[in-house]
């Protein structure tokens, strides 16, 4: 198995695993430009939680390698054409673009980023499983299983690429804004139906090793607080929310995530990654009510936890307009179901 140090040092090894760009979305959602294919330097820096200079420095030191994997610097007529096609409104005279493959390349070069390290961990695990998975050529293909995986892949693409592309187009378009919003709503309805279909199959058939969502709660239990917040932020983005920001730090005023629903309502989220045998109590909910309703004047307030809520906590949440997402609902949300308050 390739180790992380070898991956950081060897261009040949990096090149051997660059096809696994799907690992990027396992760590956090990668927002794309309206063309659905590229990101800017600033977007790459935001994804990895580093400064612009860190990315620019890697480009300077490894430009040939990155260009071979989709990095481009647009200028002149090529830049003007790209702006016209993508709807980007900017006066910049040059624009650096990264493909998903180039972003994964950055993850294998960037040392001082926890996000990049997580991407490498997922990448190495994926590579190891690909090498060690037994091949059973004699067994007939499981058509139902294949259809299920295709449905999940389509759902993933709709949520992480098509919907964000419409969000970006809506923000920059004036003339066709209404038509774009209607098209986005149609895509989100299709995505929702596919997620519900996949969730029903999982409930009927039970967890299976070939399902990407199997063991999702075990994975969340292994996350740290920040990773869990990023996971919930990814669910919000998947369900069409925009302006999703993970607050973090000690100055979050009782809120971990803020966002806007697809129809423009303000969302605030409190995330609690507690052990399954613990419970969210009424004082926990009462503190959140003050932050959500008074300090942040929210339209939608989600209290998301990896454990149950006590009866008193659930009653107070219901009376105060707080949506309590307990462990069971969180598992369904992660498996594809959308909370009704976000629909």
Coordinates of C-alpha atoms in Angstrom, one line a residue:
X1 CA 0.0 0.0 0.0
X2 CA 1.2 3.5 -0.9
X3 CA 2.0 5.5 2.3
X4 CA 1.3 9.3 2.7
X5 CA 4.9 10.3 2.7
X6 CA 5.6 8.5 -0.6
X7 CA 2.6 10.2 -2.1
X8 CA 3.8 13.7 -1.1
X9 CA 7.3 13.0 -2.5
X10 CA 6.7 11.0 -5.7
X11 CA 5.0 12.5 -8.8
X12 CA 4.8 9.0 -10.3
X13 CA 2.7 7.7 -7.4
X14 CA 0.5 10.8 -7.4
X15 CA -0.2 10.2 -11.1
X16 CA -1.2 6.6 -10.4
X17 CA -4.1 7.5 -8.2
X18 CA -5.4 10.8 -9.8
X19 CA -8.5 9.1 -11.3
X20 CA -10.1 8.9 -7.8
X21 CA -11.4 12.5 -7.8
X22 CA -14.5 11.3 -6.1
X23 CA -12.6 11.3 -2.7
X24 CA -12.8 15.1 -2.8
X25 CA -16.5 15.1 -2.1
X26 CA -16.1 12.5 0.7
X27 CA -14.3 15.1 2.7
X28 CA -16.3 18.2 1.8
X29 CA -18.3 19.5 -1.1
X30 CA -16.2 21.1 -3.8
X31 CA -18.1 24.0 -5.3
X32 CA -17.6 24.4 -9.0
X33 CA -17.8 27.3 -11.4
X34 CA -20.9 27.6 -13.6
X35 CA -19.3 25.5 -16.3
X36 CA -19.5 22.6 -13.8
X37 CA -15.9 21.6 -14.5
X38 CA -13.4 24.1 -12.9
X39 CA -12.6 26.0 -9.8
X40 CA -10.5 29.2 -9.2
X41 CA -7.4 29.6 -7.0
X42 CA -9.6 31.2 -4.4
X43 CA -12.0 28.3 -4.4
X44 CA -9.2 25.8 -4.1
X45 CA -7.8 27.7 -1.1
X46 CA -11.2 27.9 0.5
X47 CA -11.7 24.1 0.0
X48 CA -8.4 23.3 1.8
X49 CA -8.8 26.1 4.4
X50 CA -5.5 27.7 3.5
X51 CA -4.4 31.1 2.1
X52 CA -4.1 32.0 -1.5
X53 CA -0.3 32.2 -1.3
X54 CA -0.1 28.5 -0.3
X55 CA -1.9 27.5 -3.5
X56 CA 0.1 29.9 -5.7
X57 CA 3.3 28.6 -4.2
X58 CA 2.4 25.0 -5.1
X59 CA 1.5 26.1 -8.7
X60 CA 4.9 27.9 -9.0
X61 CA 6.8 24.8 -7.8
X62 CA 4.8 22.1 -9.6
X63 CA 3.3 24.0 -12.6
X64 CA 4.2 21.4 -15.2
X65 CA 2.6 18.6 -13.2
X66 CA -0.5 20.5 -12.5
X67 CA -0.9 21.6 -16.1
X68 CA -0.7 18.0 -17.1
X69 CA -3.7 17.4 -14.8
X70 CA -5.9 20.2 -15.9
X71 CA -4.5 23.5 -14.5
X72 CA -4.9 26.4 -16.9
X73 CA -4.2 30.1 -16.9
X74 CA -6.6 31.9 -19.1
X75 CA -5.8 35.3 -20.7
X76 CA -6.8 37.4 -23.7
X77 CA -9.4 36.0 -26.0
X78 CA -9.6 32.6 -24.3
X79 CA -10.5 34.4 -21.0
X80 CA -13.1 36.5 -22.7
X81 CA -14.7 33.5 -24.3
X82 CA -14.7 31.6 -21.0
X83 CA -16.4 34.6 -19.2
X84 CA -19.1 34.8 -21.9
X85 CA -19.8 31.1 -21.8
X86 CA -19.8 30.8 -18.0
X87 CA -21.5 34.1 -17.2
X88 CA -18.7 35.2 -14.9
X89 CA -18.6 39.0 -14.5
X90 CA -15.0 40.1 -13.6
X91 CA -12.5 42.6 -15.0
X92 CA -9.5 40.4 -14.2
X93 CA -7.0 40.1 -17.0
X94 CA -6.1 36.5 -16.2
X95 CA -7.9 33.6 -14.5
X96 CA -6.3 30.4 -13.1
X97 CA -8.6 27.4 -13.4
X98 CA -8.2 24.0 -11.8
X99 CA -10.0 20.8 -12.9
X100 CA -11.1 18.3 -10.2
X101 CA -8.1 16.3 -11.2
X102 CA -5.8 19.3 -10.5
X103 CA -7.5 19.9 -7.2
X104 CA -6.8 16.3 -6.2
X105 CA -3.2 16.9 -7.3
X106 CA -3.0 19.9 -5.0
X107 CA -4.3 17.7 -2.1
X108 CA -1.3 15.4 -2.7
X109 CA 1.1 18.3 -2.5
X110 CA -0.3 20.4 0.2
X111 CA 1.3 19.5 3.5
X112 CA -0.1 22.1 6.0
X113 CA -3.8 21.5 5.5
X114 CA -6.0 19.1 7.6
X115 CA -8.5 18.9 4.7
X116 CA -5.7 17.9 2.3
X117 CA -4.6 15.3 4.8
X118 CA -8.1 13.9 5.1
X119 CA -8.3 13.7 1.3
X120 CA -5.0 11.7 1.2
X121 CA -6.3 9.3 3.8
X122 CA -9.5 8.6 1.8
X123 CA -7.4 8.4 -1.3
X124 CA -5.0 5.8 0.2
X125 CA -7.9 3.8 1.6
X126 CA -9.6 3.8 -1.8
X127 CA -6.4 2.7 -3.6
X128 CA -5.8 0.0 -1.0
X129 CA -9.3 -1.4 -1.4
X130 CA -9.0 -1.3 -5.2
X131 CA -5.8 -3.3 -5.1
X132 CA -7.1 -5.9 -2.5
X133 CA -10.7 -6.3 -3.7
X134 CA -11.2 -9.9 -5.0
X135 CA -12.3 -10.1 -8.7
X136 CA -15.1 -12.6 -9.3
X137 CA -15.3 -12.9 -13.1
X138 CA -17.3 -16.1 -13.0
X139 CA -20.2 -14.6 -11.1
X140 CA -23.0 -12.9 -13.0
X141 CA -23.5 -9.2 -12.6
X142 CA -26.0 -8.1 -10.0
X143 CA -28.2 -5.9 -12.2
X144 CA -30.2 -4.5 -9.3
X145 CA -27.1 -3.6 -7.4
X146 CA -25.6 -1.9 -10.5
X147 CA -28.8 0.1 -11.1
X148 CA -28.7 1.1 -7.4
X149 CA -25.2 2.4 -7.7
X150 CA -26.0 4.3 -10.9
X151 CA -28.9 6.0 -9.2
X152 CA -26.7 7.0 -6.3
X153 CA -24.0 8.4 -8.7
X154 CA -26.6 10.4 -10.6
X155 CA -28.0 11.7 -7.3
X156 CA -24.5 12.7 -6.2
X157 CA -23.8 14.5 -9.5
X158 CA -27.1 16.4 -9.3
X159 CA -26.5 17.5 -5.7
X160 CA -22.8 18.4 -6.0
X161 CA -22.5 19.7 -9.5
X162 CA -25.7 20.6 -11.3
X163 CA -27.5 22.3 -8.4
X164 CA -24.4 24.4 -7.4
X165 CA -24.0 25.4 -11.1
X166 CA -27.6 26.7 -11.2
X167 CA -27.0 28.5 -7.9
X168 CA -24.0 30.3 -9.5
X169 CA -25.9 31.1 -12.7
X170 CA -28.9 32.5 -10.7
X171 CA -26.6 34.8 -8.8
X172 CA -25.0 36.2 -11.9
X173 CA -28.0 36.3 -14.3
X174 CA -30.6 39.0 -14.4
X175 CA -32.5 38.4 -17.6
X176 CA -33.2 34.6 -17.2
X177 CA -33.3 34.4 -13.4
X178 CA -36.9 33.2 -13.3
X179 CA -36.3 30.4 -15.8
X180 CA -33.1 29.3 -14.1
X181 CA -34.9 29.1 -10.7
X182 CA -37.6 26.9 -12.3
X183 CA -35.0 24.6 -13.9
X184 CA -33.2 24.3 -10.6
X185 CA -36.4 23.4 -8.8
X186 CA -37.0 20.6 -11.4
X187 CA -33.5 19.2 -10.9
X188 CA -34.0 19.3 -7.1
X189 CA -37.3 17.4 -7.4
X190 CA -35.6 14.7 -9.5
X191 CA -32.7 14.5 -7.0
X192 CA -35.1 14.3 -4.1
X193 CA -37.0 11.4 -5.7
X194 CA -33.8 9.5 -6.4
X195 CA -32.6 10.0 -2.8
X196 CA -36.0 8.8 -1.4
X197 CA -35.8 5.8 -3.7
X198 CA -32.3 4.9 -2.5
X199 CA -33.3 5.4 1.1
X200 CA -36.3 3.1 0.7
X201 CA -34.1 0.4 -0.9
X202 CA -31.7 0.6 2.0
X203 CA -34.4 0.3 4.6
X204 CA -35.9 -2.7 2.8
X205 CA -32.7 -4.5 2.0
X206 CA -30.7 -3.5 5.1
X207 CA -27.0 -2.4 5.1
X208 CA -24.8 -4.0 2.5
X209 CA -21.1 -3.8 2.0
X210 CA -21.3 -2.5 -1.5
X211 CA -23.4 0.5 -0.5
X212 CA -21.5 3.7 -0.1
X213 CA -23.8 4.8 2.7
X214 CA -23.4 1.6 4.8
X215 CA -22.0 2.4 8.2
X216 CA -22.6 6.1 7.9
X217 CA -23.3 6.5 11.6
X218 CA -20.2 4.6 12.5
X219 CA -18.3 7.0 10.3
X220 CA -19.8 10.1 12.0
X221 CA -19.1 8.6 15.5
X222 CA -15.4 8.6 14.4
X223 CA -15.4 12.2 13.3
X224 CA -14.2 15.1 15.5
X225 CA -16.4 18.1 16.1
X226 CA -15.2 20.1 13.1
X227 CA -15.5 17.1 10.7
X228 CA -19.1 16.5 11.9
X229 CA -19.9 20.2 11.2
X230 CA -18.5 19.9 7.7
X231 CA -20.5 16.8 7.2
X232 CA -23.8 18.5 8.1
X233 CA -22.8 21.5 5.9
X234 CA -22.3 19.1 3.0
X235 CA -25.9 17.8 3.6
X236 CA -27.2 21.3 3.5
X237 CA -25.4 22.0 0.2
X238 CA -26.7 18.7 -1.2
X239 CA -30.2 19.7 -0.5
X240 CA -29.9 23.0 -2.4
X241 CA -28.9 25.4 0.4
X242 CA -26.6 28.3 -0.5
X243 CA -24.2 30.5 1.4
X244 CA -23.4 27.6 3.7
X245 CA -20.8 28.7 6.2
X246 CA -19.3 26.7 9.1
X247 CA -18.7 29.2 11.8
X248 CA -16.2 27.4 14.1
X249 CA -14.1 28.9 16.8
X250 CA -15.2 30.4 20.1
X251 CA -17.1 33.4 18.7
X252 CA -19.9 31.5 16.9
X253 CA -22.5 32.9 19.4
X254 CA -24.0 29.5 19.9
X255 CA -24.3 28.7 16.1
X256 CA -22.1 26.2 14.2
X257 CA -23.5 26.7 10.6
X258 CA -25.4 29.4 8.8
X259 CA -27.0 29.1 5.4
X260 CA -29.9 30.0 3.2
X261 CA -32.6 27.6 1.9
X262 CA -33.2 27.3 -1.8
X263 CA -36.1 29.8 -1.4
X264 CA -34.0 32.3 0.6
X265 CA -34.9 31.5 4.3
X266 CA -32.1 32.0 6.8
X267 CA -30.9 28.8 8.5
X268 CA -28.9 28.4 11.7
X269 CA -27.6 25.0 12.9
X270 CA -26.2 23.7 16.1
X271 CA -24.2 20.5 15.8
X272 CA -23.5 18.1 18.7
X273 CA -21.4 15.0 18.2
X274 CA -22.2 13.1 21.4
X275 CA -21.8 9.4 22.1
X276 CA -25.0 7.4 21.2
X277 CA -25.7 6.6 24.9
X278 CA -25.9 10.3 25.8
X279 CA -28.9 12.6 25.3
X280 CA -29.6 16.2 24.3
X281 CA -31.4 17.8 27.3
X282 CA -33.8 20.7 27.6
X283 CA -31.1 23.2 28.8
X284 CA -29.2 22.4 25.6
X285 CA -32.2 23.2 23.5
X286 CA -33.1 26.3 25.5
X287 CA -29.6 27.8 25.0
X288 CA -29.9 27.2 21.2
X289 CA -33.3 28.8 21.1
X290 CA -31.8 32.1 22.5
X291 CA -29.0 32.0 19.9
X292 CA -31.2 31.0 17.0
X293 CA -34.2 33.2 17.6
X294 CA -32.8 36.2 19.4
X295 CA -29.2 36.7 18.3
X296 CA -29.5 35.4 14.7
X297 CA -33.2 36.0 13.9
X298 CA -33.4 32.7 12.0
X299 CA -36.3 31.4 9.9
X300 CA -35.1 27.8 10.2
X301 CA -33.3 26.4 13.2
X302 CA -31.8 22.9 13.2
X303 CA -30.4 21.2 16.3
X304 CA -28.5 18.2 14.8
X305 CA -27.1 15.5 17.1
X306 CA -25.5 12.0 16.9
X307 CA -27.6 11.0 20.0
X308 CA -31.2 11.0 21.1
X309 CA -33.1 14.0 22.7
X310 CA -34.9 13.7 26.0
X311 CA -38.7 14.0 25.9
X312 CA -38.6 17.4 27.5
X313 CA -36.0 18.6 25.0
X314 CA -38.2 17.4 22.1
X315 CA -41.2 19.2 23.6
X316 CA -39.4 22.4 24.0
X317 CA -37.9 22.2 20.5
X318 CA -41.4 21.6 19.0
X319 CA -43.0 24.5 21.0
X320 CA -40.2 26.9 20.0
X321 CA -40.0 26.0 16.3
X322 CA -36.7 24.2 16.5
X323 CA -36.2 21.2 14.3
X324 CA -34.6 18.4 16.4
X325 CA -32.6 16.1 14.2
X326 CA -31.8 13.2 16.5
X327 CA -29.6 10.2 15.6
X328 CA -32.3 8.3 13.7
X329 CA -33.3 11.3 11.6
X330 CA -29.6 12.2 11.0
X331 CA -29.0 8.7 9.6
X332 CA -32.0 9.1 7.2
X333 CA -30.8 12.6 6.2
X334 CA -27.3 11.2 5.5
X335 CA -28.8 8.3 3.5
X336 CA -30.7 10.7 1.2
X337 CA -33.9 11.9 2.8
X338 CA -34.4 15.6 3.0
X339 CA -35.8 17.2 6.3
X340 CA -39.2 18.5 5.5
X341 CA -38.3 22.0 6.8
X342 CA -35.7 22.3 4.0
X343 CA -38.1 21.3 1.2

